[in-house]
Short mmCIF file of C-alpha atoms (C1' of nucleotides) in Angstrom, two decimals:
data_model
loop_
_atom_site.label_atom_id
_atom_site.label_comp_id
_atom_site.label_asym_id
_atom_site.label_seq_id
_atom_site.Cartn_x
_atom_site.Cartn_y
_atom_site.Cartn_z
CA MET A 1 -12.71 -37.81 30.22
CA GLN A 2 -10.67 -37.70 27.11
CA GLU A 3 -13.10 -38.35 24.31
CA GLN A 4 -11.53 -40.10 21.40
CA ARG A 5 -11.11 -37.19 18.94
CA ALA A 6 -9.85 -38.41 15.63
CA VAL A 7 -7.62 -35.52 14.60
CA THR A 8 -6.21 -36.70 11.34
CA ARG A 9 -2.94 -35.36 10.03
CA SER A 10 -4.51 -33.41 7.18
CA GLU A 11 -6.92 -31.82 9.67
CA ARG A 12 -4.00 -30.65 11.77
CA LYS A 13 -2.25 -29.32 8.71
CA GLU A 14 -5.32 -27.43 7.59
CA ALA A 15 -5.67 -25.99 11.09
CA THR A 16 -2.19 -24.49 11.18
CA ARG A 17 -2.58 -23.32 7.59
CA GLN A 18 -5.66 -21.41 8.65
CA ALA A 19 -3.80 -20.11 11.70
CA ILE A 20 -1.09 -18.77 9.40
CA LEU A 21 -3.68 -17.03 7.23
CA ASP A 22 -5.38 -15.49 10.28
CA ALA A 23 -2.12 -14.33 11.80
CA ALA A 24 -0.94 -12.86 8.50
CA LEU A 25 -4.18 -10.92 8.15
CA VAL A 26 -3.73 -9.38 11.59
CA LEU A 27 0.00 -8.72 11.36
CA SER A 28 -0.09 -7.30 7.83
CA ALA A 29 -2.45 -4.58 9.05
CA ASP A 30 0.56 -2.86 10.62
CA THR A 31 3.25 -3.44 8.04
CA GLY A 32 1.50 -4.35 4.82
CA LEU A 33 2.04 -7.75 3.26
CA GLY A 34 5.38 -6.69 1.79
CA GLY A 35 6.70 -5.68 5.18
CA LEU A 36 5.51 -8.89 6.77
CA SER A 37 8.29 -11.21 7.85
CA LEU A 38 8.03 -14.94 7.64
CA ARG A 39 9.49 -15.21 11.13
CA SER A 40 6.92 -12.94 12.77
CA VAL A 41 4.10 -14.97 11.25
CA ALA A 42 5.67 -18.21 12.44
CA LYS A 43 6.13 -16.79 15.94
CA ALA A 44 2.51 -15.62 16.09
CA VAL A 45 1.25 -19.05 15.02
CA GLY A 46 3.57 -20.85 17.39
CA ILE A 47 5.63 -22.78 14.90
CA VAL A 48 9.28 -22.61 13.98
CA PRO A 49 10.12 -20.41 10.95
CA THR A 50 11.07 -23.26 8.65
CA ALA A 51 7.74 -25.01 9.23
CA PHE A 52 6.17 -22.15 7.29
CA TYR A 53 7.47 -23.70 4.08
CA ARG A 54 5.31 -26.79 4.64
CA HIS A 55 2.33 -24.58 3.75
CA PHE A 56 3.54 -21.76 1.51
CA ALA A 57 6.64 -21.32 -0.61
CA SER A 58 6.82 -17.60 0.15
CA ILE A 59 5.03 -14.64 1.67
CA GLU A 60 3.82 -13.81 -1.81
CA GLU A 61 2.08 -17.16 -2.13
CA LEU A 62 0.52 -16.59 1.27
CA GLY A 63 -0.79 -13.28 -0.05
CA ILE A 64 -2.48 -14.88 -3.03
CA ALA A 65 -4.14 -17.41 -0.73
CA LEU A 66 -5.42 -14.47 1.33
CA VAL A 67 -6.82 -12.87 -1.82
CA ASP A 68 -8.74 -16.08 -2.56
CA GLU A 69 -10.08 -16.24 0.98
CA ALA A 70 -11.13 -12.58 0.95
CA PHE A 71 -12.98 -12.81 -2.34
CA ALA A 72 -14.74 -15.97 -1.22
CA SER A 73 -16.51 -13.87 1.43
CA LEU A 74 -17.00 -11.06 -1.07
CA ARG A 75 -18.83 -13.48 -3.31
CA LYS A 76 -21.14 -14.34 -0.44
CA MET A 77 -21.89 -10.64 -0.25
CA LEU A 78 -22.75 -10.49 -3.93
CA ARG A 79 -25.18 -13.35 -3.37
CA ASP A 80 -26.96 -11.35 -0.66
CA LEU A 81 -27.01 -8.38 -2.97
CA ARG A 82 -28.42 -10.41 -5.82
CA ARG A 83 -31.27 -11.70 -3.69
CA ASP A 84 -33.10 -8.41 -3.24
CA MET A 85 -32.64 -6.67 -6.54
CA ASP A 86 -35.55 -4.32 -6.01
CA VAL A 87 -35.12 -1.13 -7.99
CA GLN A 88 -36.73 1.02 -5.35
CA ARG A 89 -34.64 -0.08 -2.41
CA VAL A 90 -31.56 -1.40 -4.16
CA ILE A 91 -29.32 1.52 -3.25
CA ASP A 92 -30.01 1.69 0.48
CA ASP A 93 -29.94 -2.08 0.74
CA SER A 94 -26.71 -2.37 -1.19
CA VAL A 95 -24.95 0.21 0.95
CA ALA A 96 -26.31 -1.42 4.09
CA ILE A 97 -25.10 -4.85 2.98
CA LEU A 98 -21.72 -3.40 2.10
CA ALA A 99 -21.44 -1.66 5.47
CA ARG A 100 -22.39 -4.81 7.34
CA ASN A 101 -19.88 -6.90 5.44
CA VAL A 102 -17.11 -4.38 5.95
CA ARG A 103 -17.88 -4.40 9.65
CA GLU A 104 -17.90 -8.19 9.92
CA ARG A 105 -14.94 -8.87 7.64
CA ARG A 106 -12.95 -5.75 8.29
CA GLY A 107 -9.66 -7.62 8.09
CA HIS A 108 -10.31 -8.94 4.61
CA PHE A 109 -11.51 -5.60 3.30
CA MET A 110 -8.51 -3.79 4.73
CA PHE A 111 -6.21 -6.34 3.16
CA ILE A 112 -7.79 -6.01 -0.29
CA ALA A 113 -7.92 -2.21 -0.19
CA ARG A 114 -4.30 -2.00 0.90
CA GLU A 115 -2.71 -4.58 -1.39
CA ARG A 116 -4.81 -3.54 -4.38
CA VAL A 117 -2.58 -0.54 -4.93
CA GLY A 118 0.46 -1.03 -2.74
CA GLY A 119 1.00 -4.74 -2.56
CA LEU A 120 3.48 -7.11 -4.09
CA PRO A 121 3.03 -7.14 -7.89
CA ALA A 122 1.67 -10.70 -8.09
CA VAL A 123 -0.83 -10.08 -5.29
CA ARG A 124 -1.88 -6.78 -6.80
CA GLU A 125 -2.51 -8.48 -10.14
CA ALA A 126 -4.56 -11.24 -8.51
CA ILE A 127 -6.76 -8.63 -6.83
CA ARG A 128 -7.25 -6.70 -10.07
CA GLN A 129 -8.40 -9.84 -11.84
CA GLU A 130 -10.81 -10.80 -9.08
CA LEU A 131 -12.19 -7.27 -8.99
CA ALA A 132 -12.67 -7.23 -12.76
CA LEU A 133 -14.52 -10.54 -12.53
CA PHE A 134 -16.64 -9.14 -9.72
CA GLU A 135 -17.46 -6.15 -11.89
CA ARG A 136 -18.57 -8.34 -14.80
CA GLU A 137 -20.80 -10.39 -12.52
CA LEU A 138 -22.38 -7.23 -11.22
CA ALA A 139 -22.95 -5.97 -14.76
CA THR A 140 -24.80 -9.12 -15.82
CA ASP A 141 -26.89 -9.00 -12.66
CA VAL A 142 -27.86 -5.39 -13.28
CA ALA A 143 -28.58 -6.19 -16.93
CA ARG A 144 -31.38 -8.51 -15.81
CA LEU A 145 -33.39 -5.62 -14.34
CA PRO A 146 -36.27 -4.77 -16.69
CA GLU A 147 -35.55 -1.03 -16.78
CA MET A 148 -32.00 -1.70 -17.93
CA GLN A 149 -33.02 -3.42 -21.14
CA PRO A 150 -32.27 -0.49 -23.51
CA TRP A 151 -28.71 -0.15 -22.19
CA THR A 152 -25.75 -1.16 -24.28
CA THR A 153 -23.34 -3.64 -22.73
CA GLU A 154 -20.62 -1.01 -22.88
CA ASP A 155 -22.69 1.45 -20.86
CA LEU A 156 -23.51 -1.30 -18.39
CA ARG A 157 -19.80 -1.98 -18.02
CA VAL A 158 -19.14 1.69 -17.30
CA LEU A 159 -21.92 1.76 -14.71
CA ALA A 160 -20.69 -1.42 -13.03
CA ASN A 161 -17.16 -0.01 -12.94
CA LEU A 162 -18.49 3.12 -11.29
CA ILE A 163 -20.45 1.16 -8.69
CA VAL A 164 -17.54 -1.12 -7.83
CA GLY A 165 -15.29 1.94 -7.56
CA ALA A 166 -17.76 3.57 -5.19
CA MET A 167 -17.90 0.36 -3.17
CA VAL A 168 -14.14 0.23 -2.83
CA GLU A 169 -14.05 3.86 -1.81
CA THR A 170 -16.87 3.44 0.70
CA ALA A 171 -15.20 0.40 2.18
CA GLU A 172 -12.01 2.42 2.53
CA ALA A 173 -13.91 5.24 4.23
CA ILE A 174 -15.57 2.87 6.70
CA MET A 175 -12.23 1.25 7.43
CA THR A 176 -10.60 4.60 8.04
CA ALA A 177 -13.11 5.35 10.76
CA PRO A 178 -12.12 3.84 14.12
CA PRO A 179 -13.81 0.45 14.66
CA GLY A 180 -15.91 1.40 17.68
CA ARG A 181 -17.60 4.49 16.28
CA PRO A 182 -20.98 3.59 14.76
CA ASP A 183 -21.87 7.29 14.43
CA ILE A 184 -19.02 8.05 12.03
CA GLU A 185 -19.77 4.90 10.07
CA ARG A 186 -23.41 5.93 9.78
CA GLU A 187 -22.32 9.27 8.36
CA VAL A 188 -20.14 7.52 5.76
CA VAL A 189 -23.05 5.26 4.89
CA ARG A 190 -25.39 8.23 4.43
CA THR A 191 -22.85 9.96 2.17
CA ALA A 192 -22.41 6.78 0.13
CA GLU A 193 -26.18 6.41 -0.27
CA ARG A 194 -26.52 9.95 -1.55
CA GLN A 195 -23.63 9.52 -3.94
CA LEU A 196 -24.91 6.24 -5.34
CA ARG A 197 -28.31 7.88 -5.78
CA MET A 198 -26.66 10.71 -7.71
CA VAL A 199 -24.94 8.14 -9.87
CA VAL A 200 -28.00 6.00 -10.60
CA ILE A 201 -30.32 8.93 -11.28
CA GLY A 202 -27.68 10.51 -13.46
CA ALA A 203 -27.15 7.27 -15.35
CA ALA A 204 -30.87 6.92 -16.01
CA ASN A 205 -31.29 10.50 -17.21
CA TRP A 206 -28.15 10.48 -19.30
CA GLN A 207 -29.32 7.24 -20.83
CA SER A 208 -32.80 8.51 -21.63
CA SER A 209 -31.37 11.74 -23.00
CA ARG A 210 -29.33 9.60 -25.36
CA ASP A 211 -32.31 7.59 -26.55
CA ASP A 212 -34.05 10.45 -28.31
CA MET B 1 37.17 27.36 -19.48
CA GLN B 2 36.09 26.87 -15.92
CA GLU B 3 33.59 29.62 -15.33
CA GLN B 4 33.49 30.77 -11.76
CA ARG B 5 30.31 29.07 -10.55
CA ALA B 6 29.42 30.15 -7.07
CA VAL B 7 27.92 26.94 -5.66
CA THR B 8 27.12 27.83 -2.11
CA ARG B 9 26.92 25.20 0.60
CA SER B 10 23.14 25.50 1.05
CA GLU B 11 22.72 25.09 -2.69
CA ARG B 12 24.70 21.86 -2.58
CA LYS B 13 22.66 20.65 0.37
CA GLU B 14 19.40 21.42 -1.37
CA ALA B 15 20.64 19.57 -4.45
CA THR B 16 21.35 16.32 -2.60
CA ARG B 17 18.11 16.71 -0.66
CA GLN B 18 16.25 16.85 -3.95
CA ALA B 19 18.28 13.91 -5.23
CA ILE B 20 17.17 11.92 -2.19
CA LEU B 21 13.53 12.81 -2.83
CA ASP B 22 13.81 11.83 -6.51
CA ALA B 23 15.55 8.56 -5.74
CA ALA B 24 13.02 7.71 -3.04
CA LEU B 25 10.14 8.32 -5.46
CA VAL B 26 11.64 5.91 -7.98
CA LEU B 27 12.75 3.23 -5.54
CA SER B 28 9.53 3.25 -3.50
CA ALA B 29 7.62 2.30 -6.66
CA ASP B 30 8.91 -1.25 -6.23
CA THR B 31 8.78 -1.72 -2.49
CA GLY B 32 6.47 0.93 -1.12
CA LEU B 33 7.77 3.58 1.24
CA GLY B 34 7.65 1.21 4.18
CA GLY B 35 9.84 -1.32 2.41
CA LEU B 36 12.31 1.34 1.38
CA SER B 37 15.66 1.06 3.07
CA LEU B 38 17.71 4.05 4.04
CA ARG B 39 20.77 2.36 2.63
CA SER B 40 19.32 1.77 -0.82
CA VAL B 41 18.33 5.42 -1.08
CA ALA B 42 21.80 6.51 -0.03
CA LYS B 43 23.40 4.17 -2.55
CA ALA B 44 21.18 5.46 -5.37
CA VAL B 45 22.03 9.07 -4.51
CA GLY B 46 25.72 8.32 -4.18
CA ILE B 47 26.22 9.21 -0.54
CA VAL B 48 27.13 7.13 2.46
CA PRO B 49 24.18 5.84 4.56
CA THR B 50 24.85 8.03 7.57
CA ALA B 51 24.83 11.17 5.43
CA PHE B 52 21.11 10.58 4.98
CA TYR B 53 20.54 11.87 8.50
CA ARG B 54 21.86 15.30 7.52
CA HIS B 55 18.58 15.74 5.61
CA PHE B 56 15.93 13.55 7.20
CA ALA B 57 15.66 11.96 10.62
CA SER B 58 13.94 8.87 9.22
CA ILE B 59 12.31 7.34 6.17
CA GLU B 60 8.98 8.43 7.60
CA GLU B 61 10.07 12.07 7.58
CA LEU B 62 11.24 11.63 3.99
CA GLY B 63 7.77 10.33 3.19
CA ILE B 64 6.06 13.40 4.60
CA ALA B 65 8.37 15.63 2.56
CA LEU B 66 7.33 13.65 -0.52
CA VAL B 67 3.67 14.21 0.35
CA ASP B 68 4.31 17.96 0.50
CA GLU B 69 6.10 17.91 -2.83
CA ALA B 70 3.39 15.85 -4.52
CA PHE B 71 0.56 18.09 -3.33
CA ALA B 72 2.43 21.18 -4.42
CA SER B 73 2.07 19.96 -8.01
CA LEU B 74 -1.50 18.87 -7.33
CA ARG B 75 -2.29 22.41 -6.27
CA LYS B 76 -0.92 23.68 -9.56
CA MET B 77 -3.41 21.36 -11.21
CA LEU B 78 -6.28 22.80 -9.20
CA ARG B 79 -5.25 26.25 -10.37
CA ASP B 80 -5.48 25.10 -14.00
CA LEU B 81 -8.83 23.57 -13.25
CA ARG B 82 -10.08 26.74 -11.59
CA ARG B 83 -9.17 28.84 -14.61
CA ASP B 84 -11.68 27.42 -17.02
CA MET B 85 -14.70 26.76 -14.87
CA ASP B 86 -17.10 26.62 -17.77
CA VAL B 87 -20.16 24.56 -16.97
CA GLN B 88 -20.48 23.19 -20.48
CA ARG B 89 -16.96 21.91 -20.86
CA VAL B 90 -15.90 21.53 -17.25
CA ILE B 91 -16.11 17.74 -17.24
CA ASP B 92 -14.10 17.01 -20.37
CA ASP B 93 -11.56 19.69 -19.48
CA SER B 94 -11.21 18.44 -15.92
CA VAL B 95 -10.62 14.88 -17.01
CA ALA B 96 -8.16 16.04 -19.68
CA ILE B 97 -6.24 18.14 -17.14
CA LEU B 98 -6.21 15.23 -14.72
CA ALA B 99 -4.95 12.85 -17.41
CA ARG B 100 -2.22 15.24 -18.47
CA ASN B 101 -1.04 15.75 -14.91
CA VAL B 102 -1.05 12.04 -14.16
CA ARG B 103 1.03 11.51 -17.29
CA GLU B 104 3.53 14.24 -16.43
CA ARG B 105 3.79 13.55 -12.71
CA ARG B 106 3.18 9.83 -12.72
CA GLY B 107 5.65 9.25 -9.92
CA HIS B 108 3.92 11.62 -7.53
CA PHE B 109 0.46 10.25 -8.30
CA MET B 110 1.62 6.67 -7.85
CA PHE B 111 3.19 7.60 -4.54
CA ILE B 112 0.03 9.27 -3.25
CA ALA B 113 -2.29 6.50 -4.44
CA ARG B 114 -0.09 3.84 -2.87
CA GLU B 115 0.71 5.44 0.47
CA ARG B 116 -2.84 6.77 0.92
CA VAL B 117 -4.03 3.32 1.93
CA GLY B 118 -0.96 1.25 2.56
CA GLY B 119 1.67 3.64 3.80
CA LEU B 120 3.23 4.32 7.17
CA PRO B 121 0.56 5.69 9.53
CA ALA B 122 2.02 9.20 9.74
CA VAL B 123 2.36 9.48 5.96
CA ARG B 124 -1.12 8.09 5.44
CA GLU B 125 -2.53 10.67 7.84
CA ALA B 126 -0.69 13.51 6.09
CA ILE B 127 -2.18 12.44 2.77
CA ARG B 128 -5.69 12.21 4.21
CA GLN B 129 -5.45 15.75 5.55
CA GLU B 130 -4.13 17.15 2.27
CA LEU B 131 -6.84 15.33 0.35
CA ALA B 132 -9.53 16.66 2.70
CA LEU B 133 -8.19 20.19 2.21
CA PHE B 134 -8.18 19.66 -1.53
CA GLU B 135 -11.79 18.53 -1.34
CA ARG B 136 -12.84 21.64 0.58
CA GLU B 137 -11.11 23.91 -1.92
CA LEU B 138 -12.90 22.16 -4.74
CA ALA B 139 -16.23 22.54 -2.94
CA THR B 140 -15.83 26.30 -2.55
CA ASP B 141 -14.77 26.61 -6.19
CA VAL B 142 -17.82 24.70 -7.37
CA ALA B 143 -20.02 26.74 -5.04
CA ARG B 144 -19.14 29.87 -7.01
CA LEU B 145 -20.84 28.53 -10.15
CA PRO B 146 -24.19 30.30 -10.60
CA GLU B 147 -26.21 27.11 -11.08
CA MET B 148 -24.96 25.75 -7.78
CA GLN B 149 -26.49 28.52 -5.70
CA PRO B 150 -29.46 26.56 -4.34
CA TRP B 151 -27.22 23.78 -3.04
CA THR B 152 -26.63 23.32 0.65
CA THR B 153 -23.02 23.26 1.80
CA GLU B 154 -23.51 19.69 2.97
CA ASP B 155 -24.63 18.58 -0.48
CA LEU B 156 -21.70 20.43 -2.02
CA ARG B 157 -19.38 18.55 0.31
CA VAL B 158 -20.87 15.23 -0.75
CA LEU B 159 -20.47 16.18 -4.42
CA ALA B 160 -16.87 17.32 -3.95
CA ASN B 161 -16.10 14.10 -2.10
CA LEU B 162 -17.54 12.13 -4.98
CA ILE B 163 -15.52 14.06 -7.55
CA VAL B 164 -12.26 13.72 -5.64
CA GLY B 165 -12.96 10.03 -5.21
CA ALA B 166 -13.51 9.66 -8.94
CA MET B 167 -10.29 11.58 -9.57
CA VAL B 168 -8.31 9.26 -7.32
CA GLU B 169 -9.83 6.25 -8.98
CA THR B 170 -9.19 7.58 -12.48
CA ALA B 171 -5.60 8.40 -11.59
CA GLU B 172 -5.20 4.83 -10.32
CA ALA B 173 -6.68 3.46 -13.53
CA ILE B 174 -4.35 5.54 -15.70
CA MET B 175 -1.38 4.52 -13.60
CA THR B 176 -2.32 0.86 -13.88
CA ALA B 177 -2.13 1.08 -17.65
CA PRO B 178 1.43 0.72 -18.97
CA PRO B 179 3.10 4.13 -19.55
CA GLY B 180 3.55 3.84 -23.30
CA ARG B 181 -0.02 2.97 -24.26
CA PRO B 182 -1.98 6.12 -25.16
CA ASP B 183 -4.86 4.01 -26.50
CA ILE B 184 -5.59 2.36 -23.16
CA GLU B 185 -5.29 5.68 -21.40
CA ARG B 186 -7.74 7.22 -23.84
CA GLU B 187 -10.24 4.47 -23.03
CA VAL B 188 -9.87 5.16 -19.30
CA VAL B 189 -10.35 8.85 -19.96
CA ARG B 190 -13.53 8.22 -21.96
CA THR B 191 -14.91 6.02 -19.18
CA ALA B 192 -14.09 8.66 -16.59
CA GLU B 193 -15.82 11.35 -18.64
CA ARG B 194 -18.98 9.30 -18.95
CA GLN B 195 -18.97 8.50 -15.27
CA LEU B 196 -18.46 12.09 -14.20
CA ARG B 197 -21.28 13.07 -16.54
CA MET B 198 -23.52 10.49 -14.89
CA VAL B 199 -22.60 11.94 -11.54
CA VAL B 200 -23.17 15.59 -12.42
CA ILE B 201 -26.44 15.02 -14.27
CA GLY B 202 -27.61 12.82 -11.44
CA ALA B 203 -26.66 15.44 -8.87
CA ALA B 204 -28.58 18.14 -10.74
CA ASN B 205 -31.72 16.05 -11.14
CA TRP B 206 -31.65 14.71 -7.62
CA GLN B 207 -31.21 18.26 -6.42
CA SER B 208 -34.08 19.63 -8.48
CA SER B 209 -36.28 16.74 -7.42
CA ARG B 210 -35.58 17.81 -3.86
CA ASP B 211 -36.47 21.42 -4.48
CA ASP B 212 -40.12 20.81 -5.21
"C1'" DA C 1 43.74 34.92 9.10
"C1'" DG C 2 41.84 32.18 12.50
"C1'" DT C 3 37.84 29.82 13.90
"C1'" DT C 4 33.49 27.70 13.44
"C1'" DT C 5 30.01 25.29 10.95
"C1'" DC C 6 28.47 21.34 8.74
"C1'" DG C 7 27.73 17.96 4.66
"C1'" DG C 8 29.80 13.93 3.85
"C1'" DT C 9 33.12 9.77 5.17
"C1'" DG C 10 34.38 5.08 7.12
"C1'" DT C 11 34.18 1.76 10.61
"C1'" DA C 12 31.83 -0.95 13.56
"C1'" DC C 13 28.07 -3.13 16.14
"C1'" DG C 14 23.87 -5.77 17.42
"C1'" DG C 15 19.79 -7.46 15.63
"C1'" DA C 16 16.45 -9.29 12.29
"C1'" DT C 17 15.72 -11.73 8.13
"C1'" DG C 18 15.32 -15.70 4.48
"C1'" DT C 19 16.94 -20.08 3.60
"C1'" DT C 20 19.93 -24.52 4.11
"C1'" DC C 21 20.17 -28.85 6.15
"C1'" DA C 22 19.88 -32.96 8.94
"C1'" DC C 23 16.69 -34.47 12.44
"C1'" DT C 24 12.44 -36.35 15.05
"C1'" DG C 25 8.30 -38.62 16.16
"C1'" DA C 26 3.78 -39.67 15.40
"C1'" DA C 27 0.25 -40.64 12.01
"C1'" DA C 28 -0.69 -43.15 7.78
"C1'" DT C 29 0.00 -47.15 5.04
"C1'" DG C 30 0.27 -51.98 3.68
"C1'" DC D 1 3.79 -55.08 13.01
"C1'" DA D 2 7.14 -53.01 9.85
"C1'" DT D 3 7.68 -49.22 6.83
"C1'" DT D 4 6.83 -44.87 4.84
"C1'" DT D 5 5.20 -40.24 4.96
"C1'" DC D 6 5.49 -35.68 6.51
"C1'" DA D 7 4.37 -31.49 9.71
"C1'" DG D 8 7.23 -29.56 12.74
"C1'" DT D 9 12.19 -28.95 15.03
"C1'" DG D 10 16.65 -26.56 15.91
"C1'" DA D 11 21.11 -25.05 14.74
"C1'" DA D 12 23.77 -22.56 11.50
"C1'" DC D 13 24.70 -19.30 7.66
"C1'" DA D 14 25.21 -15.15 4.91
"C1'" DT D 15 23.05 -10.82 4.24
"C1'" DC D 16 20.96 -6.69 5.04
"C1'" DC D 17 19.37 -3.37 8.12
"C1'" DG D 18 19.41 1.17 11.25
"C1'" DT D 19 22.35 3.70 13.88
"C1'" DA D 20 26.41 5.32 16.95
"C1'" DC D 21 30.80 7.33 16.71
"C1'" DA D 22 35.03 9.70 15.54
"C1'" DC D 23 36.71 12.00 11.81
"C1'" DC D 24 37.60 15.08 7.53
"C1'" DG D 25 37.87 19.17 4.60
"C1'" DA D 26 36.06 22.98 2.59
"C1'" DA D 27 32.81 26.68 2.84
"C1'" DA D 28 31.12 30.34 5.94
"C1'" DC D 29 31.85 33.51 9.42
"C1'" DT D 30 34.19 37.06 12.43
#
DNA sequence: AGTTTCGGTGTACGGATGTTCACTGAAATG
DNA sequence: CATTTCAGTGAACATCCGTACACCGAAACT
């Protein structure tokens, strides 16, 4: 019965590396990355503590790997967002896409939100850089919309910063709600939609009032 | 020379209690409250570890006391903000007051921002409740402005939530900048002012567009 | 003046943690 | 087939942690 499965050594290594990342994501939800012990991760994965060092030199290095992994999925989200850049429906769609992604990758979002402000210094810095990059990408995407042509790059930067901030806050709000309560989440989503609408309308009017 | 100074026992107790709170605020900046050890606090204060229990039953209880202390100063800020509720200058003044308070009570703001998302569950919950209360107070204050009369209470809540969120984010941004750089802080303040202006103008227009 | 209260002391303990080191055995290499 | 590579093992260690316990001495109380 035993099909010949060619499990190479590097495949095995990658598998336990991923298992470490997954376990760390779950365990750090309770304690934060800083309060996460190398031994508890090893126990959860099913390896001996010292084997951890075959994959990461420290918990901090593990954290940076988790930042990379989390922002890889965030970038997928930005691709979805970029696809339907319709000015009429962009707000509702964006919030919906954000909500869906938070729901599906709750662990990653919780990790980023938590370590962004409270994490180990190196991890915190890595997140800030990724978030700043994310913000710049969003700004250039928005700049392509025809009605944004008169905007200065500085104003676009401010707007992108505001939108990313609102995203982070909305993600935090969704995360705060218990996982199995779609009604609460829907309320958060509705609030976020209204707020983003306030922001966009305000930006447009403030902009036009500056033109004259 | 030795003036008769009547240091009562309760005064002494209160003094070391305050010393514990101060030390905890400083030390938790590195590790977070969760990573703060009872022993390190005791050492910083100059008492023996077990003496800690004369004041707090646990680090968690210490954390909740710190939340109370931090929001006491936050409430003072709201009182300042309430004093000059002038519609023309409210945004610039609010941001200025926020910036000044963040500068003067940096430790408290850092503590709140950090533990709000990453802290021990009980501390996190205490912060959420205080922040929600703060938001409601702000909503009723804003509701008193004459031009806000047509607004529904629900819309006021959404607006207050947005403003508090922006405040938290701005405080985080100021904190992220190194303490001795007034130029960076001024840039953050300018960005925050523009963003709040976007929000308020947007809110007004969206509101009026709903009236008709 | 005698007694109680109570913040702070000092010792001691069991348990968890990060890291070291020498090792094993199977996959990879040649 | 002989050799090398390397993810994972297991014991040992020094260190830090929270907490229990008996104790002290001066302020507070009666």
